[in-house]
XYZ file of C-alpha atoms in Angstrom:
703
model
C 93.948 69.039 165.470
C 90.518 68.628 163.944
C 90.644 66.902 160.856
C 87.954 68.709 159.700
C 89.497 71.935 159.934
C 90.157 73.157 156.435
C 93.580 74.078 155.509
C 93.092 77.653 154.998
C 91.493 77.808 158.854
C 94.665 75.974 159.892
C 97.048 78.534 158.286
C 94.928 81.056 159.842
C 95.278 79.570 163.489
C 99.028 79.122 162.774
C 99.480 82.690 162.148
C 97.872 83.760 165.413
C 99.843 84.841 168.309
C 99.489 82.724 171.650
C 96.936 83.880 174.183
C 98.784 85.774 177.065
C 96.597 87.979 178.480
C 97.887 90.167 181.566
C 95.935 90.436 184.666
C 95.033 94.024 183.967
C 93.021 92.552 181.082
C 91.089 90.070 183.059
C 87.941 90.267 185.180
C 88.987 91.945 188.336
C 92.395 92.649 187.355
C 93.672 89.222 188.627
C 93.827 85.694 187.557
C 91.218 83.486 189.276
C 92.376 81.675 192.513
C 91.727 77.968 193.749
C 92.585 76.344 196.876
C 95.662 73.592 196.555
C 97.250 72.694 199.478
C 97.523 74.779 202.257
C 96.893 78.040 200.384
C 95.084 79.688 197.331
C 97.211 79.756 194.318
C 96.861 81.062 190.786
C 98.588 81.570 187.420
C 100.925 84.104 187.116
C 102.517 86.251 184.067
C 106.002 85.246 184.795
C 105.326 81.758 183.224
C 105.067 83.540 180.163
C 108.577 83.803 179.782
C 111.845 81.716 180.443
C 114.835 82.494 182.026
C 117.937 81.511 179.939
C 120.987 82.592 181.635
C 122.281 85.501 183.573
C 118.646 86.844 183.989
C 117.853 87.090 180.544
C 114.450 86.193 179.813
C 112.811 84.820 176.588
C 109.066 84.579 175.744
C 107.331 81.049 175.697
C 105.543 81.329 172.149
C 103.993 77.976 172.909
C 102.234 78.841 176.105
C 98.712 79.893 175.758
C 96.523 80.828 178.518
C 92.776 80.357 178.530
C 90.632 82.875 180.971
C 87.463 80.908 180.163
C 89.051 77.385 181.690
C 91.680 78.870 183.716
C 94.079 76.636 181.987
C 97.549 76.413 180.163
C 97.555 74.765 176.824
C 100.701 74.129 174.507
C 99.415 75.856 171.133
C 102.226 74.468 169.279
C 101.703 70.624 170.146
C 98.103 71.272 169.833
C 98.536 72.430 165.919
C 101.419 70.778 165.130
C 102.262 67.591 167.119
C 102.460 63.801 166.394
C 99.773 61.677 167.751
C 101.565 61.220 170.828
C 102.195 65.116 171.174
C 98.463 65.845 170.769
C 97.317 63.124 173.258
C 99.873 64.948 175.902
C 98.209 66.896 178.742
C 99.123 70.425 177.505
C 97.756 70.247 174.042
C 94.424 68.104 174.863
C 93.119 69.088 178.370
C 95.513 71.620 179.628
C 96.855 71.989 183.307
C 95.883 74.172 185.947
C 98.237 72.446 188.846
C 99.294 76.055 189.984
C 101.317 73.993 192.898
C 103.394 72.257 190.588
C 103.308 74.266 187.247
C 107.146 75.241 187.423
C 108.021 71.567 187.052
C 105.606 70.642 184.568
C 106.151 73.459 182.113
C 109.759 72.654 182.610
C 109.020 68.668 181.836
C 107.021 69.830 178.865
C 109.556 72.164 177.220
C 112.200 69.105 177.237
C 109.950 66.575 176.376
C 110.927 64.911 172.699
C 107.276 65.498 171.599
C 107.191 69.002 172.210
C 110.551 69.487 170.403
C 109.379 67.712 167.319
C 106.267 70.037 167.293
C 108.509 73.103 167.599
C 110.539 71.971 164.369
C 107.332 71.064 162.564
C 106.180 74.892 163.348
C 109.358 76.061 162.389
C 109.336 74.268 158.981
C 105.285 75.243 158.405
C 105.855 79.099 159.273
C 109.343 79.186 157.121
C 107.409 77.544 153.911
C 109.373 74.493 154.110
C 106.423 72.103 153.827
C 106.551 69.671 150.938
C 103.021 70.160 149.912
C 103.493 74.031 150.021
C 106.802 73.559 148.046
C 104.874 71.406 145.482
C 101.883 73.947 145.473
C 104.535 76.945 145.050
C 106.154 75.371 142.043
C 103.089 73.905 140.566
C 101.578 77.659 140.567
C 104.755 78.649 139.301
C 104.920 76.351 136.442
C 101.299 77.132 135.924
C 102.089 80.937 135.329
C 104.943 80.070 133.392
C 102.768 78.019 130.944
C 100.399 80.501 130.772
C 102.762 83.279 129.227
C 104.293 80.692 126.885
C 100.479 79.919 125.464
C 99.912 83.583 125.611
C 102.593 84.009 122.905
C 101.912 80.650 120.903
C 98.006 82.092 120.801
C 99.516 85.478 119.667
C 101.357 83.673 116.836
C 98.551 81.489 115.897
C 96.481 84.698 115.663
C 98.966 86.337 113.391
C 99.293 83.759 110.688
C 95.662 83.149 110.987
C 94.705 86.687 110.295
C 97.502 86.504 107.326
C 96.345 83.684 105.891
C 99.520 81.567 105.944
C 100.159 78.227 106.337
C 101.281 76.828 109.656
C 103.063 73.484 109.312
C 106.243 72.239 107.123
C 107.502 69.478 105.561
C 110.009 68.872 107.828
C 109.271 69.729 111.361
C 112.169 68.102 113.431
C 114.501 70.351 115.848
C 117.460 69.775 113.201
C 115.036 70.864 110.052
C 116.496 74.009 108.626
C 113.064 75.306 108.056
C 110.242 73.768 110.372
C 107.281 75.726 108.824
C 105.926 79.131 109.486
C 104.376 78.622 112.739
C 107.601 77.040 114.701
C 109.894 79.276 112.785
C 107.812 82.316 114.226
C 107.775 81.011 117.543
C 111.594 80.661 117.415
C 112.032 84.347 116.347
C 109.628 85.213 119.077
C 111.810 83.247 121.618
C 114.843 85.490 120.665
C 113.260 88.167 122.404
C 111.414 86.386 125.443
C 113.609 84.551 128.092
C 110.649 82.614 129.201
C 109.878 81.380 125.770
C 113.639 80.616 124.857
C 113.769 78.537 128.129
C 110.566 76.593 127.133
C 112.095 75.913 123.539
C 115.462 74.771 125.000
C 113.877 72.623 127.464
C 111.968 71.100 124.475
C 114.935 70.186 122.455
C 116.910 68.592 125.433
C 114.089 66.458 126.620
C 112.867 64.161 123.732
C 109.824 62.175 125.171
C 107.202 63.010 127.648
C 107.530 66.614 127.150
C 104.885 69.297 127.022
C 105.224 71.579 124.173
C 101.994 73.356 123.670
C 103.600 73.526 119.476
C 102.439 70.048 118.487
C 99.675 69.911 115.456
C 97.029 68.651 118.070
C 97.707 71.838 120.348
C 97.558 74.355 117.208
C 94.338 72.874 116.310
C 92.739 72.824 119.825
C 93.907 76.500 120.109
C 92.809 77.535 116.644
C 89.077 75.807 117.788
C 88.913 77.839 120.795
C 89.613 81.298 118.734
C 87.147 80.270 116.144
C 84.464 79.502 118.768
C 85.113 83.019 120.161
C 84.863 84.740 117.081
C 81.815 82.701 116.248
C 80.194 83.661 119.473
C 80.885 87.365 118.608
C 79.481 87.146 115.406
C 76.161 85.493 116.357
C 76.050 88.080 119.096
C 75.980 90.691 116.671
C 73.430 88.723 114.386
C 71.059 88.640 117.572
C 71.380 92.238 118.136
C 70.567 92.826 114.418
C 67.347 91.248 114.381
C 67.158 89.659 111.070
C 69.476 88.284 108.727
C 70.061 86.576 105.654
C 72.106 83.721 104.399
C 74.396 82.915 101.595
C 74.853 78.918 101.108
C 77.338 77.434 98.898
C 79.368 74.175 98.520
C 82.405 73.190 97.256
C 84.699 69.893 96.696
C 88.061 69.739 98.567
C 91.154 68.150 97.667
C 89.770 64.890 99.213
C 86.830 64.964 96.896
C 84.431 65.799 100.021
C 81.504 68.171 99.545
C 82.220 71.195 101.910
C 79.129 72.845 102.850
C 79.597 76.704 103.802
C 76.633 78.930 105.487
C 77.426 82.864 105.531
C 75.108 85.221 107.422
C 74.453 88.624 106.402
C 73.407 91.097 108.762
C 73.368 94.964 109.410
C 75.659 95.871 112.482
C 74.872 98.759 115.055
C 77.066 101.320 112.663
C 74.436 100.498 109.781
C 77.065 99.089 107.682
C 76.639 95.371 106.054
C 78.562 92.590 107.165
C 78.909 88.949 105.741
C 80.500 86.448 108.024
C 81.010 82.700 107.609
C 79.619 81.081 110.587
C 80.258 77.252 109.542
C 81.779 74.595 107.324
C 80.775 71.092 107.403
C 81.165 68.302 105.279
C 77.719 67.468 103.229
C 77.364 63.573 102.585
C 73.987 64.120 100.770
C 74.346 66.742 98.044
C 70.385 66.590 97.386
C 68.328 69.594 98.174
C 67.104 67.642 101.286
C 70.512 66.769 102.244
C 71.533 70.475 102.215
C 68.711 71.340 104.029
C 69.267 68.758 106.835
C 72.840 70.168 107.163
C 71.444 73.995 107.470
C 69.334 72.843 110.108
C 71.925 70.966 111.829
C 74.223 74.093 112.140
C 71.347 76.399 113.168
C 70.461 74.023 115.872
C 74.101 73.733 117.070
C 74.477 77.231 117.310
C 71.053 78.524 118.231
C 70.127 80.384 115.076
C 66.480 81.389 115.086
C 66.231 80.945 111.313
C 62.390 80.290 111.318
C 61.362 83.739 112.749
C 64.672 85.928 112.252
C 65.695 84.951 108.204
C 64.439 87.372 105.914
C 66.370 86.217 102.770
C 68.214 83.428 101.240
C 70.968 83.360 98.091
C 72.472 80.608 96.441
C 73.838 79.817 93.089
C 71.409 78.285 90.343
C 71.919 74.273 91.335
C 68.899 72.647 91.086
C 69.552 71.298 94.584
C 69.702 74.750 95.754
C 67.229 76.861 94.124
C 64.726 74.072 93.120
C 61.183 74.973 93.405
C 60.099 71.763 94.708
C 63.053 69.802 96.223
C 65.530 72.711 96.551
C 66.940 74.096 99.714
C 64.977 77.240 99.081
C 61.504 75.524 98.820
C 62.417 73.686 102.165
C 63.513 76.575 104.003
C 60.342 78.892 102.814
C 58.182 75.833 104.110
C 59.139 76.653 107.546
C 59.656 80.349 106.854
C 57.690 81.852 103.907
C 59.025 85.208 104.550
C 62.686 84.029 103.560
C 62.745 85.654 100.383
C 65.059 83.816 97.340
C 67.678 86.239 95.256
C 69.668 84.085 92.885
C 73.283 85.158 93.282
C 73.684 88.198 91.061
C 77.328 87.123 90.152
C 76.389 83.757 89.234
C 73.605 85.279 86.750
C 76.272 87.697 85.340
C 78.451 84.789 84.748
C 76.037 82.794 82.983
C 75.073 85.791 80.599
C 78.740 86.186 79.668
C 78.732 82.460 78.954
C 75.635 83.013 76.944
C 77.284 85.459 75.116
C 80.503 84.042 74.239
C 78.745 80.731 73.249
C 76.275 82.321 70.662
C 78.282 82.375 67.535
C 80.773 80.562 66.307
C 83.659 83.228 65.371
C 83.459 84.504 69.223
C 83.159 80.811 70.361
C 86.429 79.926 68.069
C 87.985 83.203 69.154
C 87.822 82.118 72.689
C 89.278 78.596 71.886
C 92.043 80.196 70.173
C 92.852 82.556 72.872
C 92.848 79.332 75.313
C 95.156 77.440 73.198
C 97.720 80.741 73.165
C 97.233 80.736 77.069
C 97.752 76.969 77.403
C 100.874 76.975 74.934
C 102.466 80.285 76.586
C 102.261 79.046 80.027
C 105.363 76.490 79.717
C 108.091 77.556 82.058
C 110.572 78.423 79.270
C 108.091 80.201 77.198
C 106.847 82.347 80.020
C 110.593 83.092 80.583
C 110.834 84.261 77.314
C 107.518 86.195 76.900
C 108.857 88.186 80.157
C 112.009 88.750 78.547
C 110.268 90.200 75.474
C 108.181 92.473 77.564
C 111.339 94.350 79.298
C 112.399 94.834 75.461
C 109.313 96.010 73.827
C 107.769 97.673 76.922
C 110.622 98.833 79.077
C 108.861 101.536 81.072
C 106.023 99.184 81.852
C 105.552 96.457 84.348
C 105.838 93.000 83.111
C 102.559 90.927 83.182
C 102.103 87.174 83.734
C 99.681 85.344 81.551
C 96.228 85.253 83.123
C 94.489 81.577 82.755
C 90.766 80.891 82.073
C 88.900 80.018 85.043
C 85.460 77.758 84.481
C 83.936 79.681 87.130
C 84.450 83.385 87.171
C 84.242 84.929 83.863
C 86.324 87.909 85.147
C 89.350 85.935 84.344
C 88.576 86.222 80.780
C 88.613 89.893 80.919
C 92.030 89.857 82.591
C 93.295 87.119 79.803
C 92.413 89.414 77.001
C 94.040 92.534 78.747
C 97.064 91.072 78.928
C 97.120 89.920 75.385
C 96.011 93.351 74.411
C 98.125 95.110 76.444
C 101.439 93.122 75.522
C 100.455 92.144 72.018
C 103.859 93.030 70.709
C 105.583 90.815 73.262
C 103.571 87.851 72.212
C 104.458 88.109 68.525
C 108.007 88.496 69.453
C 107.736 85.608 71.810
C 105.981 83.671 68.829
C 108.408 84.681 66.409
C 111.535 83.520 68.320
C 109.814 80.096 69.285
C 108.955 79.454 65.512
C 112.785 78.970 65.224
C 113.072 76.551 67.972
C 114.679 73.122 67.188
C 111.553 71.232 68.402
C 109.319 70.485 65.859
C 106.274 70.825 68.095
C 107.040 74.196 69.453
C 107.841 75.251 66.277
C 104.556 74.248 64.572
C 102.335 75.219 67.264
C 104.027 78.713 67.629
C 103.549 79.192 63.626
C 100.014 78.651 63.581
C 99.201 80.763 66.565
C 101.056 83.601 64.843
C 99.219 83.179 62.125
C 96.030 83.373 64.422
C 96.913 86.393 66.599
C 98.185 88.376 63.429
C 94.514 88.247 61.629
C 92.336 90.869 61.391
C 89.771 88.903 62.669
C 91.440 87.983 65.643
C 92.319 91.474 66.764
C 88.822 92.630 65.727
C 87.208 90.006 68.025
C 89.364 90.883 70.841
C 88.313 94.444 70.841
C 84.686 93.510 70.795
C 84.894 91.448 73.797
C 87.364 93.887 75.460
C 84.548 96.524 75.114
C 81.895 94.040 76.040
C 83.772 93.258 78.971
C 84.602 96.651 80.093
C 81.023 97.149 81.004
C 80.152 93.492 82.298
C 83.507 93.433 84.641
C 82.950 96.236 86.778
C 79.555 94.932 87.490
C 80.777 91.685 88.384
C 83.012 92.885 90.829
C 80.646 95.078 92.553
C 78.054 92.131 92.428
C 80.695 90.007 94.574
C 81.367 92.671 97.076
C 80.374 92.491 100.554
C 78.900 95.766 100.693
C 76.689 95.321 97.738
C 72.998 96.890 97.925
C 70.538 95.295 96.133
C 68.739 98.163 94.433
C 71.713 99.542 93.319
C 72.876 96.334 91.983
C 69.446 96.229 89.942
C 70.312 99.795 88.781
C 73.596 99.114 88.069
C 72.428 95.833 85.924
C 70.115 98.146 83.937
C 72.705 100.866 83.389
C 74.840 98.130 81.887
C 72.330 96.947 79.622
C 71.481 100.378 78.392
C 75.219 100.993 77.772
C 75.467 97.624 75.618
C 72.218 98.329 74.072
C 73.725 101.467 72.953
C 76.627 99.684 71.078
C 74.264 98.265 68.656
C 74.639 100.593 65.886
C 76.251 101.441 62.827
C 78.526 104.366 64.397
C 79.528 101.972 67.082
C 80.960 99.184 64.716
C 82.602 101.980 62.690
C 84.661 103.258 66.109
C 85.423 99.790 66.554
C 86.847 98.884 63.022
C 88.818 101.881 63.159
C 90.198 101.217 66.163
C 91.248 98.028 64.685
C 92.622 99.137 61.975
C 94.593 101.657 63.636
C 96.008 99.380 65.999
C 97.213 96.969 62.814
C 98.729 99.620 61.119
C 100.781 100.660 64.339
C 101.864 97.277 64.827
C 102.648 96.388 61.459
C 100.556 93.531 60.562
C 100.287 92.427 56.951
C 96.385 91.878 57.173
C 94.863 94.835 57.607
C 91.487 94.119 56.700
C 88.788 91.217 56.868
C 89.488 88.829 54.201
C 87.190 89.253 51.054
C 84.312 86.992 50.910
C 84.380 84.369 48.251
C 81.178 84.471 46.526
C 79.506 81.022 46.085
C 75.768 80.785 44.310
C 73.852 78.177 44.992
C 72.211 76.144 42.172
C 68.262 77.194 42.214
C 66.285 73.991 43.032
C 63.117 73.270 40.765
C 60.787 75.410 42.162
C 62.521 78.274 43.696
C 61.823 81.679 42.269
C 64.193 83.728 44.270
C 67.751 82.895 45.263
C 69.707 83.492 48.813
C 71.169 86.931 49.129
C 74.554 86.944 49.333
C 76.773 89.057 51.482
C 80.132 90.057 50.000
C 81.199 92.667 52.334
C 83.097 91.217 54.897
C 82.347 93.858 57.469
C 78.550 93.544 56.580
C 78.982 89.653 57.522
C 80.832 90.440 60.791
C 78.093 93.138 61.757
C 75.321 90.553 60.893
C 76.779 87.327 61.906
C 78.927 88.223 64.804
C 78.434 92.070 66.323
C 74.749 92.140 66.466
C 74.307 88.747 67.358
C 76.392 89.097 70.533
C 75.197 92.729 71.475
C 71.504 90.936 71.217
C 72.353 88.034 72.986
C 74.205 89.573 75.984
C 71.258 92.169 76.113
C 68.675 89.527 75.926
C 70.266 87.125 78.850
C 70.443 90.304 80.990
C 66.757 90.752 80.670
C 65.367 87.433 80.931
C 68.088 86.360 83.805
C 67.662 88.851 86.049
C 63.795 89.299 85.370
C 63.284 87.143 88.661
C 64.890 90.013 91.020
C 62.570 92.653 89.716
C 59.757 91.489 91.326
C 61.487 92.103 94.653
C 62.671 94.952 93.426
C 59.281 96.441 93.040
C 58.649 96.063 96.854
C 61.922 97.610 97.614
C 61.477 100.687 95.416
C 60.565 102.581 98.588
C 64.201 102.739 99.374
C 65.325 103.894 95.765
C 66.650 107.736 96.046
C 64.403 108.789 93.374
C 61.208 107.533 95.212
C 62.635 109.313 98.408
C 63.251 112.518 96.634
C 59.777 112.295 95.053
C 57.904 111.790 98.646
C 59.860 114.586 99.813
C 58.783 116.817 97.155
C 54.898 115.885 97.789
C 54.265 112.745 95.521
C 51.935 110.458 97.024
C 52.879 106.991 97.794
C 50.721 103.900 96.669
C 49.768 101.523 99.312
C 51.002 98.602 97.365
C 54.604 98.858 98.330
C 53.654 99.270 101.897
C 51.404 96.164 101.825
C 53.788 94.157 100.244
C 56.498 94.952 102.761
C 54.178 94.280 105.429
C 53.629 90.834 104.139
C 57.331 90.094 103.811
C 58.523 91.420 107.375
C 55.513 91.010 109.871
C 56.175 92.481 112.537
C 56.264 96.153 111.015
C 53.691 98.684 111.790
C 52.142 99.830 108.561
C 50.479 103.260 110.029
C 53.929 104.060 111.527
C 56.004 103.175 108.533
C 54.048 105.420 106.422
C 54.616 108.108 108.756
C 58.156 107.569 109.270
C 58.634 107.366 105.560
C 57.302 110.440 104.828
C 58.930 112.463 107.155
C 62.196 111.127 106.604
C 61.960 111.745 102.693
C 61.074 115.285 103.766
C 64.596 115.529 105.484
C 66.417 113.341 103.820
C 68.579 115.645 101.846
C 69.169 117.906 104.874
C 70.398 115.040 106.776
C 72.586 113.644 103.876
C 74.400 117.283 104.194
C 74.615 117.303 107.586
C 76.857 114.205 107.548
C 80.598 114.272 106.365
C 79.823 113.894 102.646
C 83.797 113.001 101.602
C 83.782 109.879 103.949
C 80.905 108.283 102.256
C 82.274 106.284 99.651
C 80.277 105.894 96.277
C 79.205 102.332 95.178
C 79.035 103.960 91.553
C 82.959 104.019 91.976
C 83.043 100.197 90.952
C 80.689 100.412 87.894
C 80.146 102.275 85.018
C 80.054 105.820 84.987
C 76.250 107.137 83.812
C 76.397 109.766 81.056
C 77.509 113.359 82.000
C 74.544 115.899 82.153
C 74.315 118.976 79.770
C 75.547 121.720 82.142
C 72.763 124.620 82.483
C 73.689 128.144 82.033
C 71.912 129.346 85.477
C 73.777 128.608 88.864
C 70.428 127.204 90.314
C 70.240 124.598 88.035
C 73.970 123.442 88.319
C 73.195 123.278 91.988
C 70.203 121.221 91.366
C 72.369 119.031 88.988
C 74.862 118.520 91.736
C 72.106 117.446 94.196
C 70.853 114.894 92.214
C 74.153 113.543 91.347
C 74.963 113.285 95.020
C 72.014 111.668 95.607
C 72.548 108.853 93.049
C 75.880 108.260 94.988
C 73.697 107.161 97.767
C 72.543 103.649 98.228
C 70.052 101.910 100.933
C 73.363 101.083 103.027
C 74.125 104.904 103.083
C 70.249 105.157 104.084
C 71.077 102.893 107.270
C 74.029 104.970 107.862
C 72.310 107.896 108.275
C 69.655 106.639 110.554
C 72.620 105.150 112.768
C 74.857 108.482 112.474
C 72.298 110.575 113.826
C 71.095 107.924 116.376
C 67.438 107.832 114.865
C 67.077 104.284 115.035
C 64.729 104.482 118.039
C 62.680 107.362 116.437
C 62.514 105.349 113.206
C 62.366 101.683 114.046
C 60.070 100.412 111.262
C 61.800 102.220 108.451
C 65.324 101.213 109.866
């Protein structure tokens, strides 16, 4: 057999029947004749068969006749023979000695080489070959391993989606708890025989085993899944055309600076998506170092930020937003169209920080609250507090004490909310701790009891609760992934107006009345602000007018606390969000009031379109004007054509706007309802309208 013949071709030859044509199938309907001895001789069909006994015949499957050479061959020796058998005349050249053919056939059939070839043929055709057995066993093992790995992938995917820990403290097979991953695999093995057999084999063979369960295998599989997810995200980003970035850093438990990059884009359904694309250790925390990490990530994943990036958002760190050496400036050097937006949630946190640190009364109030929380978070004191809650508020769910966070000031609102709702339980807990035999516990509880039962503490508590009732919902919305820029600025203005409206005597009187009512309901001793002791300062030589002395404690609270806090929060909101309003002027075309006014015939200034053209050079200015005008005229009709009940209003997360006075006429009511519905929409819903009606192709510049 030619060694160059492939295994596939060899298998094909072995599967063929021997060539045994009858004379009717040959040219002239006879076998060729030739002179041998004293007469003409030829091959005969009877040689295809062998007589075994009593007139019984069997077919010679090894004998093959070649009409082209007029010779017979042993196909078995030719394919399966050993070297000696392959050099035999029947296998190499064939024979046409028809005079002695009977003798030669019988001699070949009984030859040891031919018998060995027959045995090898039987082994081959019955799949008893060693190589086939090894290949079959290997294929079977591969198929089993694939099924096992598939189950393990499902377990990993489940734990990853649930954000659960994978490994345990003791992962030996003798451990009662091997961690979430191994315990989940063992649970799945109870319902999968293949996985169960695999686990049993692992436990029986302690060394040189392939388990697919080690931490290295877990990490490799997670890396494969993460790459698949990243590829899908990058595919969607490319389909979106343009995108923005959000960058932040944080220090992990090993004190390494982790750099995280988030891409924000619009998907095919017109919905906003924010996706984490990479996390990388940043060894250089300067602006240039952060920028180099950003470039490395973009180069690795082929992200075209120099032409497709339209906006960037970071916190207020100098290395990020610095005008000369921050990441912002380095990005804008290569992509001037990548506008910078300071993280609104971070800005609002700074507003709250400014407010809480402005006056000593509020600053001391939060210090006292922090002391109370720190004291009450001890295990036994927490248990006592929970027990008192069940006694004082049996029909309400117990609350745990919320600690302050240094970065998210919404945690202050949660802490104050627990104190306000469970105030009586706090009092009972401190009263019980005052009687403790431990001197430190008793003295601290006594001091805290005096603090929280003071009228001033409760007044400050309700004041800050009132302020947080406006800032916390706004902060929650500003941290949501579906945030709309124009809507966010509008909500900030609404929040500022609401807080500004509190700066009057009537609102202060309501606050004081609420505090007095609460104090009387609880039954506290101090039900008023303590009187101010009059201290007259001696006039110095040359002074004509003495200082005006504030004797009324409520006037002092109004001047030194109430107005100061409200003035500070309004001033901070205006000043810190001022930088974002320049961008808003360019995007105000997408506001609902502008769309409605344009639809009613109000002319559009070209300045806004030119600014948008400068920001996004690919826009066609003339087509954009035309698309905007047509869309504005049909905006309300398109909106009513959608399923309005399925569009969630972003305003559900913020302060409800003031209720408008209802008109007596039905037409006025309909107009108010229409305007109310319009104000519930955002620029994101405009994108949804374009996608819902498949108008992206018709309005490409507006989209």
